[in-house]
Coordinates of C-alpha atoms (C1' of nucleotides) in Angstrom, one line a residue:
Chain A
M11 CA 112.7 124.9 74.8
T12 CA 111.9 124.3 78.4
V13 CA 109.4 126.7 80.2
Q14 CA 111.0 128.6 83.0
S15 CA 108.1 129.3 85.2
V16 CA 106.9 125.8 84.9
Q17 CA 110.3 124.5 85.9
R18 CA 110.3 126.7 89.0
A19 CA 106.9 125.7 90.1
L20 CA 107.8 122.1 89.8
T21 CA 110.9 122.6 91.7
I22 CA 108.9 124.2 94.4
L23 CA 106.8 121.1 94.6
T24 CA 109.8 118.9 94.9
L25 CA 111.1 121.0 97.9
F26 CA 108.5 119.5 100.0
S27 CA 109.7 116.3 101.7
H28 CA 108.8 114.0 104.5
R29 CA 111.3 116.0 106.5
R30 CA 110.1 119.3 105.4
P31 CA 106.3 119.0 104.9
V32 CA 105.5 122.7 105.4
L33 CA 107.3 125.7 103.8
G34 CA 106.7 129.4 103.7
I35 CA 107.2 132.0 101.0
S36 CA 110.5 133.4 102.5
E37 CA 111.8 129.9 103.1
L38 CA 111.1 128.9 99.5
S39 CA 112.4 132.2 98.2
R40 CA 115.7 131.6 100.1
L41 CA 115.9 127.9 98.9
M42 CA 115.4 128.9 95.3
D43 CA 117.3 132.1 95.4
L44 CA 114.5 134.0 93.9
P45 CA 112.6 137.2 95.0
K46 CA 109.6 136.7 97.1
G47 CA 107.3 138.2 94.7
T48 CA 108.1 135.7 92.0
V49 CA 107.6 132.7 94.4
H50 CA 104.4 134.1 95.6
G51 CA 103.0 134.1 92.1
L52 CA 104.0 130.5 91.5
T53 CA 102.7 129.3 94.8
R54 CA 99.5 131.1 94.2
T55 CA 99.0 129.3 91.0
L56 CA 99.9 126.0 92.6
V57 CA 97.3 126.6 95.3
D58 CA 94.6 127.5 92.8
H59 CA 95.0 124.2 91.2
G60 CA 95.2 122.2 94.4
F61 CA 98.7 121.1 94.1
L62 CA 99.5 123.2 97.3
N63 CA 97.5 123.9 100.2
Q64 CA 97.8 127.2 102.2
D65 CA 97.0 127.0 105.9
E66 CA 94.6 129.8 106.6
Q67 CA 96.2 130.4 110.0
T68 CA 99.9 130.3 109.4
R69 CA 99.7 131.2 105.7
K70 CA 102.3 128.5 105.1
Y71 CA 102.1 125.9 102.4
R72 CA 102.0 122.1 102.3
L73 CA 101.3 119.8 99.4
G74 CA 97.8 119.7 98.1
L75 CA 95.4 116.9 97.8
K76 CA 95.5 117.1 94.1
I77 CA 98.7 115.4 94.2
H78 CA 97.1 112.6 96.0
E79 CA 94.5 112.3 93.3
L80 CA 97.1 112.2 90.7
G81 CA 99.0 109.7 92.7
I82 CA 96.0 107.3 92.7
V83 CA 95.5 107.9 89.1
L84 CA 99.1 106.9 88.4
A85 CA 99.0 103.8 90.7
G86 CA 96.0 102.5 89.2
T87 CA 97.4 103.2 85.8
L88 CA 100.6 101.5 86.2
E89 CA 100.0 98.1 84.7
L90 CA 102.7 96.4 86.9
N91 CA 101.1 97.7 89.9
Q92 CA 97.7 96.6 89.1
K93 CA 98.7 93.0 88.0
A94 CA 101.2 92.7 90.9
A95 CA 98.9 93.6 93.8
G96 CA 97.3 90.1 94.2
P97 CA 100.3 87.9 93.9
C98 CA 102.2 90.5 96.1
H99 CA 99.7 90.2 98.9
Q100 CA 99.6 86.4 98.7
L101 CA 103.4 86.3 98.9
S102 CA 103.6 88.4 102.0
R103 CA 100.8 86.4 103.6
R104 CA 102.3 83.0 102.9
T105 CA 105.8 84.0 104.1
G106 CA 104.8 86.4 106.9
Q107 CA 107.2 89.0 105.6
L108 CA 107.2 92.4 103.9
S109 CA 106.8 92.1 100.1
R110 CA 107.4 95.1 97.8
I111 CA 107.3 96.0 94.2
G112 CA 109.7 98.4 92.6
I113 CA 110.1 100.1 89.3
W114 CA 113.2 101.2 87.5
D115 CA 113.1 105.0 86.8
G116 CA 116.0 106.8 85.6
G117 CA 118.8 105.6 87.7
S118 CA 117.0 104.6 90.9
V119 CA 114.1 102.4 92.0
V120 CA 110.7 103.7 93.1
I121 CA 108.7 101.5 95.4
T122 CA 105.1 101.4 94.2
L123 CA 103.6 98.7 96.3
N124 CA 104.1 97.7 100.0
T125 CA 102.4 94.8 101.5
H126 CA 102.8 93.4 105.0
P127 CA 100.9 90.4 106.4
N128 CA 99.9 91.6 109.8
P129 CA 98.0 94.8 109.1
M130 CA 100.7 97.1 110.3
P131 CA 99.1 100.5 110.5
V132 CA 101.9 102.6 109.2
L133 CA 104.5 100.8 107.2
P134 CA 107.9 102.1 108.1
H135 CA 109.3 103.3 104.7
Q136 CA 112.6 102.3 106.0
V137 CA 114.5 103.3 102.8
G138 CA 112.0 105.9 101.6
P139 CA 109.8 105.7 98.5
R140 CA 112.8 106.0 96.1
I141 CA 115.7 103.7 96.9
H142 CA 119.2 103.1 95.5
A143 CA 119.6 100.2 93.1
Y144 CA 123.0 99.0 94.0
C145 CA 122.2 98.2 97.6
S146 CA 118.7 96.6 97.5
G147 CA 117.3 93.3 96.4
I148 CA 114.8 95.0 94.1
G149 CA 117.4 97.2 92.5
K150 CA 119.9 94.6 91.9
A151 CA 117.4 92.2 90.5
I152 CA 116.6 94.9 87.9
L153 CA 120.1 95.9 87.2
A154 CA 121.1 92.3 86.5
F155 CA 118.5 92.0 83.7
L156 CA 118.7 95.5 82.3
D157 CA 120.4 96.0 79.0
D158 CA 124.1 96.7 79.0
K159 CA 124.1 100.2 77.8
T160 CA 121.6 101.4 80.5
V161 CA 123.7 99.5 83.3
R162 CA 127.0 101.1 82.0
Q163 CA 125.3 104.5 82.1
Y164 CA 124.1 103.7 85.6
L165 CA 127.4 102.6 86.8
S166 CA 129.3 105.7 85.4
R167 CA 126.8 108.1 86.9
T168 CA 126.3 106.6 90.3
K169 CA 128.4 107.2 93.4
M170 CA 128.0 104.2 95.7
T171 CA 128.1 105.2 99.3
A172 CA 128.0 102.9 102.1
F173 CA 125.0 102.8 104.4
T174 CA 126.2 99.7 106.4
P175 CA 129.5 97.9 106.6
L176 CA 128.2 95.4 104.1
T177 CA 127.1 97.9 101.4
I178 CA 128.8 97.1 98.1
T179 CA 130.8 100.3 97.1
V180 CA 133.1 98.8 94.3
K181 CA 131.8 98.7 90.9
K182 CA 133.6 95.5 90.1
K183 CA 132.2 93.8 93.1
L184 CA 128.7 94.9 91.9
I185 CA 129.3 93.6 88.4
E186 CA 130.2 90.2 89.8
D187 CA 127.2 90.2 92.0
L188 CA 125.1 91.0 88.9
K189 CA 126.5 87.9 87.1
T190 CA 125.7 85.6 90.0
I191 CA 122.1 87.1 90.1
R192 CA 121.7 86.4 86.5
Q193 CA 122.7 82.8 87.0
Q194 CA 120.5 82.1 90.0
G195 CA 117.6 84.2 88.8
Y196 CA 117.3 86.1 92.0
A197 CA 119.1 88.7 94.0
T198 CA 119.9 88.8 97.7
D199 CA 120.7 91.8 99.9
R200 CA 122.3 91.0 103.3
E201 CA 122.2 94.1 105.3
E202 CA 123.5 96.2 102.4
A203 CA 121.1 99.0 103.0
V204 CA 119.8 98.7 106.5
Q205 CA 121.4 97.0 109.5
G206 CA 119.7 93.7 110.2
L207 CA 117.6 93.7 107.1
G208 CA 117.8 90.9 104.6
C209 CA 116.1 90.7 101.2
I210 CA 115.4 88.5 98.2
G211 CA 114.6 90.2 95.0
A212 CA 113.5 88.8 91.6
P213 CA 112.9 90.5 88.4
I214 CA 109.6 91.0 86.6
F215 CA 109.4 91.1 82.8
D216 CA 107.0 92.7 80.5
R217 CA 105.4 91.7 77.2
Q218 CA 108.4 92.5 75.3
G219 CA 110.6 90.7 77.7
R220 CA 112.3 93.7 79.1
V221 CA 112.5 94.1 82.9
A222 CA 109.5 96.1 84.1
G223 CA 110.5 96.1 87.7
A224 CA 111.1 93.6 90.6
I225 CA 109.4 92.0 93.6
S226 CA 111.2 91.6 96.9
L227 CA 110.6 89.8 100.2
S228 CA 112.5 91.4 103.2
G229 CA 112.6 91.0 106.9
P230 CA 115.1 90.2 109.6
V231 CA 118.3 88.8 108.1
N232 CA 118.2 85.6 109.9
Q233 CA 114.7 84.9 108.9
I234 CA 115.3 85.7 105.3
L235 CA 118.8 84.6 104.4
G236 CA 119.2 81.5 106.4
E237 CA 118.2 77.8 105.9
Q238 CA 114.8 78.9 104.5
T239 CA 116.4 81.0 101.7
G240 CA 115.9 78.2 99.1
V241 CA 112.2 78.0 99.9
L242 CA 111.6 81.7 100.1
A243 CA 113.6 82.3 96.9
G244 CA 111.4 79.8 95.3
E245 CA 108.3 81.6 96.4
V246 CA 109.6 85.0 95.3
L247 CA 110.6 83.6 92.0
S248 CA 107.4 81.8 91.3
T249 CA 105.5 85.0 92.3
A250 CA 107.7 87.1 90.0
A251 CA 107.0 84.6 87.1
E252 CA 103.2 84.8 87.9
I253 CA 103.3 88.6 87.6
S254 CA 105.4 88.5 84.5
R255 CA 102.8 86.1 82.9
L256 CA 100.0 88.5 83.9
L257 CA 102.0 91.2 82.0
G258 CA 102.0 89.0 79.0
Y259 CA 105.5 87.6 79.2
F260 CA 105.9 83.9 78.2
P261 CA 109.6 83.0 78.2
A262 CA 109.0 79.8 76.3
I263 CA 107.4 81.6 73.3
M264 CA 110.2 84.3 73.4
E265 CA 113.0 81.9 73.2
T266 CA 111.6 79.8 70.5
V267 CA 110.2 82.6 68.3
E268 CA 112.9 85.4 68.8
P269 CA 116.0 83.9 67.2
Chain B
M17 CA 98.8 137.5 89.7
T18 CA 98.6 133.9 88.5
V19 CA 101.2 132.4 86.2
Q20 CA 99.8 131.4 82.9
S21 CA 102.3 128.9 81.8
V22 CA 102.2 127.1 85.1
Q23 CA 98.5 127.1 85.1
R24 CA 98.6 125.4 81.8
A25 CA 101.1 122.9 82.8
L26 CA 99.1 121.9 85.9
T27 CA 96.0 121.7 83.7
I28 CA 97.8 119.2 81.5
L29 CA 98.6 117.0 84.6
T30 CA 95.0 117.0 85.6
L31 CA 93.8 115.9 82.2
F32 CA 95.3 112.5 82.8
S33 CA 92.8 110.3 84.5
H34 CA 91.8 106.7 85.2
R35 CA 89.9 106.6 82.1
R36 CA 92.5 108.5 80.0
P37 CA 95.9 107.4 81.4
V38 CA 97.9 108.1 78.2
L39 CA 97.8 111.3 76.0
G40 CA 99.7 112.5 73.1
I41 CA 100.6 116.1 72.1
S42 CA 97.9 116.5 69.5
E43 CA 95.4 115.2 71.8
L44 CA 96.4 117.6 74.5
S45 CA 96.6 120.5 72.1
R46 CA 93.1 119.9 71.1
L47 CA 91.8 119.3 74.6
M48 CA 93.3 122.6 75.8
D49 CA 92.7 124.5 72.5
L50 CA 96.4 125.5 72.3
P51 CA 98.9 125.3 69.5
K52 CA 100.9 122.1 69.5
G53 CA 104.2 123.9 69.9
T54 CA 103.1 125.5 73.1
V55 CA 101.9 122.2 74.6
H56 CA 105.1 120.6 73.6
G57 CA 107.2 123.1 75.5
L58 CA 105.1 122.4 78.7
T59 CA 105.2 118.6 78.4
R60 CA 108.9 118.8 77.8
T61 CA 109.4 120.6 81.0
L62 CA 107.1 118.3 82.9
V63 CA 109.0 115.3 81.6
D64 CA 112.4 116.9 82.6
H65 CA 111.1 116.9 86.1
G66 CA 109.6 113.5 86.1
F67 CA 106.0 114.6 86.4
L68 CA 105.2 113.0 83.0
N69 CA 106.8 110.1 81.4
Q70 CA 107.2 109.8 77.7
D71 CA 107.1 106.4 76.0
E72 CA 110.1 106.0 73.9
Q73 CA 108.2 104.1 71.4
T74 CA 104.9 105.7 71.0
R75 CA 106.2 109.2 72.1
K76 CA 103.1 109.6 74.1
Y77 CA 102.8 110.7 77.7
R78 CA 101.6 109.4 81.0
L79 CA 102.0 110.5 84.4
G80 CA 105.5 110.3 85.9
L81 CA 106.7 108.6 89.0
K82 CA 107.6 112.0 90.6
I83 CA 103.9 112.2 91.3
H84 CA 103.9 109.0 93.2
E85 CA 106.8 110.2 95.2
L86 CA 105.0 113.4 96.2
G87 CA 101.8 111.5 96.9
I88 CA 103.8 109.3 99.4
V89 CA 105.2 112.5 101.0
L90 CA 101.7 113.9 101.2
A91 CA 100.2 110.8 102.7
G92 CA 102.9 110.5 105.3
T93 CA 102.5 114.1 106.0
L94 CA 98.8 114.2 106.5
E95 CA 98.5 113.7 110.2
L96 CA 95.1 112.3 110.0
N97 CA 96.1 109.6 107.6
Q98 CA 98.9 108.6 109.9
K99 CA 96.9 108.4 113.0
A100 CA 93.9 106.8 111.5
A101 CA 95.6 104.0 109.7
G102 CA 95.7 101.6 112.6
P103 CA 92.2 102.1 114.0
C104 CA 90.8 102.1 110.4
H105 CA 92.4 98.6 109.8
Q106 CA 91.1 97.2 113.0
L107 CA 87.7 98.4 112.4
S108 CA 87.5 96.8 108.9
R109 CA 88.9 93.6 110.5
R110 CA 86.4 93.5 113.2
T111 CA 83.4 94.3 111.1
G112 CA 84.6 92.5 107.9
Q113 CA 83.5 95.5 105.9
L114 CA 85.2 98.2 103.9
S115 CA 86.4 101.2 105.9
R116 CA 87.6 104.4 104.6
I117 CA 88.9 107.8 105.7
G118 CA 88.0 111.0 103.9
I119 CA 89.2 114.5 104.2
W120 CA 87.1 117.7 103.4
D121 CA 88.9 119.7 100.7
G122 CA 87.1 122.7 99.2
G123 CA 83.6 121.5 98.5
S124 CA 84.2 117.7 98.2
V125 CA 85.8 114.9 99.9
V126 CA 88.9 113.1 99.1
I127 CA 89.4 109.5 100.2
T128 CA 92.9 109.2 101.6
L129 CA 92.7 105.6 103.1
N130 CA 90.9 102.5 102.0
T131 CA 91.1 99.3 104.0
H132 CA 89.3 96.0 103.2
P133 CA 89.6 93.1 105.6
N134 CA 90.1 90.2 103.2
P135 CA 93.2 91.4 101.2
M136 CA 91.5 92.4 98.2
P137 CA 94.3 93.0 95.6
V138 CA 92.9 96.0 93.8
L139 CA 90.2 97.9 95.6
P140 CA 87.5 99.0 93.3
H141 CA 87.3 102.7 93.9
Q142 CA 83.6 102.6 93.4
V143 CA 83.1 106.2 93.8
G144 CA 86.5 107.4 92.8
P145 CA 89.2 109.1 94.9
R146 CA 87.2 112.3 95.1
I147 CA 83.5 111.9 96.1
H148 CA 80.5 114.1 96.6
A149 CA 79.8 115.2 100.1
Y150 CA 76.0 115.3 99.9
C151 CA 75.5 111.6 99.1
S152 CA 78.1 109.9 101.2
G153 CA 78.4 108.8 104.7
I154 CA 81.8 110.4 105.0
G155 CA 80.7 113.6 103.4
K156 CA 77.6 114.1 105.5
A157 CA 79.4 113.3 108.7
I158 CA 81.7 116.1 107.8
L159 CA 79.1 118.5 106.6
A160 CA 77.1 118.0 109.8
F161 CA 79.9 119.3 112.1
L162 CA 81.4 121.9 109.7
D163 CA 80.9 125.6 110.6
D164 CA 77.8 127.3 109.2
K165 CA 79.5 129.6 106.9
T166 CA 81.3 126.8 105.1
V167 CA 78.1 124.7 104.9
R168 CA 76.2 127.7 103.5
Q169 CA 78.8 128.3 100.9
Y170 CA 78.8 124.7 100.0
L171 CA 75.1 124.5 99.6
S172 CA 74.9 127.5 97.5
R173 CA 77.7 126.3 95.2
T174 CA 76.8 122.7 94.9
K175 CA 74.5 121.1 92.3
M176 CA 73.0 118.0 93.8
T177 CA 72.5 115.5 91.0
A178 CA 71.0 112.2 91.7
F179 CA 73.0 109.0 91.2
T180 CA 70.3 106.5 92.6
P181 CA 66.6 107.1 93.3
L182 CA 67.5 107.6 96.9
T183 CA 70.1 110.3 96.3
I184 CA 69.0 113.5 98.3
T185 CA 68.7 116.3 95.8
V186 CA 66.8 118.8 97.8
K187 CA 68.7 121.2 100.0
K188 CA 66.2 121.4 102.7
K189 CA 66.1 117.6 103.0
L190 CA 69.9 117.6 103.3
I191 CA 69.8 120.2 106.1
E192 CA 67.3 118.1 108.1
D193 CA 69.5 115.1 107.5
L194 CA 72.4 117.1 108.8
K195 CA 70.5 118.0 112.0
T196 CA 69.7 114.4 112.6
I197 CA 73.4 113.4 112.1
R198 CA 74.4 116.1 114.7
Q199 CA 72.0 114.5 117.1
Q200 CA 72.9 111.0 116.8
G201 CA 76.6 111.6 116.2
Y202 CA 76.9 109.5 112.9
A203 CA 75.6 109.7 109.4
T204 CA 74.1 107.0 107.3
D205 CA 73.9 106.6 103.6
R206 CA 71.3 104.2 102.2
E207 CA 72.1 103.7 98.6
E208 CA 72.5 107.4 98.0
A209 CA 75.5 107.2 95.9
V210 CA 75.7 103.7 94.7
Q211 CA 72.9 101.1 94.4
G212 CA 73.0 98.4 96.9
L213 CA 75.7 100.2 98.9
G214 CA 75.1 101.2 102.6
C215 CA 77.4 103.3 104.7
I216 CA 77.9 104.6 108.2
G217 CA 80.0 107.7 108.6
A218 CA 81.3 109.4 111.8
P219 CA 83.3 112.7 112.0
I220 CA 86.9 113.0 113.2
F221 CA 88.0 116.1 115.1
D222 CA 91.4 117.7 115.4
R223 CA 93.2 119.4 118.1
Q224 CA 91.2 122.6 117.7
G225 CA 87.9 120.7 117.8
R226 CA 87.2 121.3 114.2
V227 CA 86.2 118.5 111.7
A228 CA 89.4 117.1 110.2
G229 CA 87.6 114.5 108.2
A230 CA 85.5 111.3 108.8
I231 CA 85.6 107.6 108.8
S232 CA 83.1 105.2 107.2
L233 CA 82.1 101.7 107.0
S234 CA 80.5 100.5 104.0
G235 CA 79.1 97.5 102.3
P236 CA 75.9 95.8 101.1
V237 CA 73.0 97.9 102.5
N238 CA 71.3 94.9 104.3
Q239 CA 74.6 94.1 106.0
I240 CA 75.3 97.6 107.2
L241 CA 71.8 99.3 107.7
G242 CA 69.8 96.5 109.2
E243 CA 69.5 95.2 112.8
Q244 CA 73.2 95.4 113.2
T245 CA 73.4 99.2 112.6
G246 CA 73.4 100.0 116.4
V247 CA 76.4 97.7 117.0
L248 CA 78.2 98.9 113.9
A249 CA 77.5 102.5 114.5
G250 CA 79.1 102.1 117.8
E251 CA 82.1 100.6 116.5
V252 CA 82.5 103.4 113.8
L253 CA 81.9 106.0 116.5
S254 CA 84.4 104.6 119.0
T255 CA 86.9 104.2 116.2
A256 CA 86.3 107.9 115.2
A257 CA 86.7 108.9 118.8
E258 CA 90.0 107.1 119.1
I259 CA 91.3 108.8 116.1
S260 CA 90.2 112.2 117.2
R261 CA 92.0 111.4 120.6
L262 CA 95.2 110.5 118.6
L263 CA 94.9 113.9 116.9
G264 CA 94.8 115.7 120.2
Y265 CA 91.2 116.2 120.5
F266 CA 89.7 115.8 124.1
P267 CA 85.9 116.9 124.2
A268 CA 85.7 117.0 127.9
I269 CA 88.5 119.5 128.1
M270 CA 87.1 121.5 125.2
E271 CA 83.6 121.7 126.7
T272 CA 84.8 122.9 130.2
V273 CA 87.4 125.3 129.0
E274 CA 85.9 126.8 125.9
P275 CA 83.0 128.8 127.3
Chain C
dA4 C1' 104.9 147.6 126.1
dA5 C1' 107.6 149.2 122.5
dA6 C1' 110.4 148.2 119.0
dT7 C1' 112.4 145.2 116.0
dA8 C1' 112.4 141.6 112.9
dA9 C1' 110.4 138.5 109.8
dT10 C1' 106.5 137.2 107.6
dG11 C1' 103.0 136.9 103.5
dT12 C1' 101.2 140.0 100.0
dT13 C1' 100.6 143.8 96.5
dC14 C1' 102.1 146.8 92.6
dG15 C1' 103.9 149.1 88.3
dT16 C1' 107.7 149.0 85.1
dC17 C1' 110.9 146.7 82.0
dA18 C1' 112.8 143.3 79.0
dT19 C1' 112.9 138.8 79.3
dT20 C1' 110.3 134.9 78.0
dA21 C1' 107.0 132.0 76.4
dT22 C1' 103.6 132.0 72.9
dC23 C1' 102.3 131.4 68.4
dA24 C1' 101.8 129.8 63.5
dA25 C1' 103.9 127.6 60.0
dA26 C1' 107.0 124.2 58.3
dC27 C1' 109.4 119.8 59.4
dA28 C1' 110.3 114.8 59.6
dA29 C1' 108.4 110.2 60.9
dA30 C1' 105.0 107.2 61.4
dA31 C1' 100.4 105.2 60.9
dG32 C1' 96.6 104.2 58.2
dT33 C1' 94.2 103.9 53.8
Chain D
dA19 C1' 102.1 104.9 47.0
dC20 C1' 99.5 108.2 49.0
dT21 C1' 97.2 110.7 52.5
dT22 C1' 96.7 111.8 57.1
dT23 C1' 98.2 112.3 61.6
dT24 C1' 101.7 112.2 64.7
dG25 C1' 105.7 114.7 67.6
dT26 C1' 109.1 118.2 67.0
dT27 C1' 111.6 122.4 65.5
dT28 C1' 112.1 127.2 64.3
dG29 C1' 112.2 132.3 64.6
dA30 C1' 109.6 136.7 64.9
dT31 C1' 106.5 139.2 68.0
dA32 C1' 104.5 141.0 72.0
dA33 C1' 102.4 139.6 75.6
dT34 C1' 103.7 137.9 79.9
dG35 C1' 105.9 136.9 84.0
dA36 C1' 110.0 138.5 86.7
dC37 C1' 111.8 141.8 89.4
dG38 C1' 112.6 144.9 93.8
dA39 C1' 110.8 147.9 96.5
dA40 C1' 106.9 149.2 99.5
dC41 C1' 102.9 147.2 102.1
dA42 C1' 100.3 145.2 106.0
dT43 C1' 100.6 141.5 109.6
dT44 C1' 102.3 138.8 112.8
dA45 C1' 106.3 137.0 115.9
dT46 C1' 109.9 137.8 118.5
dT47 C1' 112.8 140.5 121.1
dT48 C1' 114.2 144.3 124.1

DNA sequence: AAATAATGTTCGTCATTATCAAACAAAAGT
DNA sequence: ACTTTTGTTTGATAATGACGAACATTATTT
């Protein structure tokens, strides 16, 4: 049903990470518990297609540029990303804070856009490209507006570990939080993932009225979740609404036509 | 030697493009001239690992977010990209033009960074993420400083087709151009790839003194290749030098120690 | 300098494994 | 209502990819 060698090849790719950018055959063969010969055949094929690069000197492997190409294709393809880019930039420029777009993908959130007002050379991916839903503004904004079935699945499958003293680790607490988020329309994250980091997140809806993702504004807690919260939340919400509109979502029409 | 099923799976991935973001089983099976059942097994495996996403409604496939993740890992990994980000941003802000970073990869150039001064939401990838070396400022800047063997290989394997009336299509002409580039230290591209587009490119060297890639500044021809060319070229060259220095390249040391 | 260890790579055999073609259900188009 | 096209399943066949040992190189240690 599922092809073994392909499975193994893809696993090899996923073994490369920010922390382990370069790997050798022996290391891979150890990690995957497979004979070196087998791994060699797979890496060879991956190299042939540009998914891996082999250093001519060290003979070790790192991710190939083909992946970069595909990543570009994907990013340009993702409708949300395309439509959100402009508003997201404007939001971060108006507020002077980091604004991000995240997409729900099978139990966690993938950050697909990252804009900072003062051209910061290398954005510190503080929480990495894939982040937990239960402890982020983006994640909670999505969870709150996701269908019940998916949320229940998520809750049953997810282990909520604490990253800071303020991380929510009790499911009941989280469910309450989601209710509040639904009422006020936006989510807040007060140092739940990273110490000192505050965040406001709002959901983005697609043509069918389903959550497509979320947008967030984050920065130092006192700058985000203080007196200005009301203003900032308004900014985030209107930006989210604008993006939803670009995606073809018109709540007024939905409400009057649907029932 | 090279694994067939993996080869096929990777080919499937590369069939997705900006112009063809979503594909179905039948379409794939036609494109690859393989039975539908075979293709199904492969896509299934790709979906399982997040490299493809299957739309629950249409049952068709598009690239999966795993690729985005790997792309991030790769981008963060590429030393050049990391080091170049800051200087590249500054260059584009100072000059008000588009600045890009490209890396040589087996016969062509992959654009890994793209910075435009006025926060343009979606950068028009005018020449695509992978561009020809012989008709771009970045590409020629790299070629000019690449080792002879590689250049000869490139010349023999590459068909130079014209994109504009000014595209260089004769190898001898190109070789002359490369000599000029070596002398003045930077490359120019006057509407060789895109009508109306001018470009200045300068090479970037790594620790070992080899070309790691190049940086370019591009915009309307008259704004790039006119009276200001001297000033702009200076800017590009100093930026390139700065990045090379960040990569650990110190020409003074190289020259005195090497021979 | 010698010896050892660890690396990436090659090879031939065996049976596991993935391919194939045909048939299936479901949906889209006519 | 019919035809065509879609994605999916199946089961038999043999081609294919996995294996493990031996190879040549390079690092590391003695």
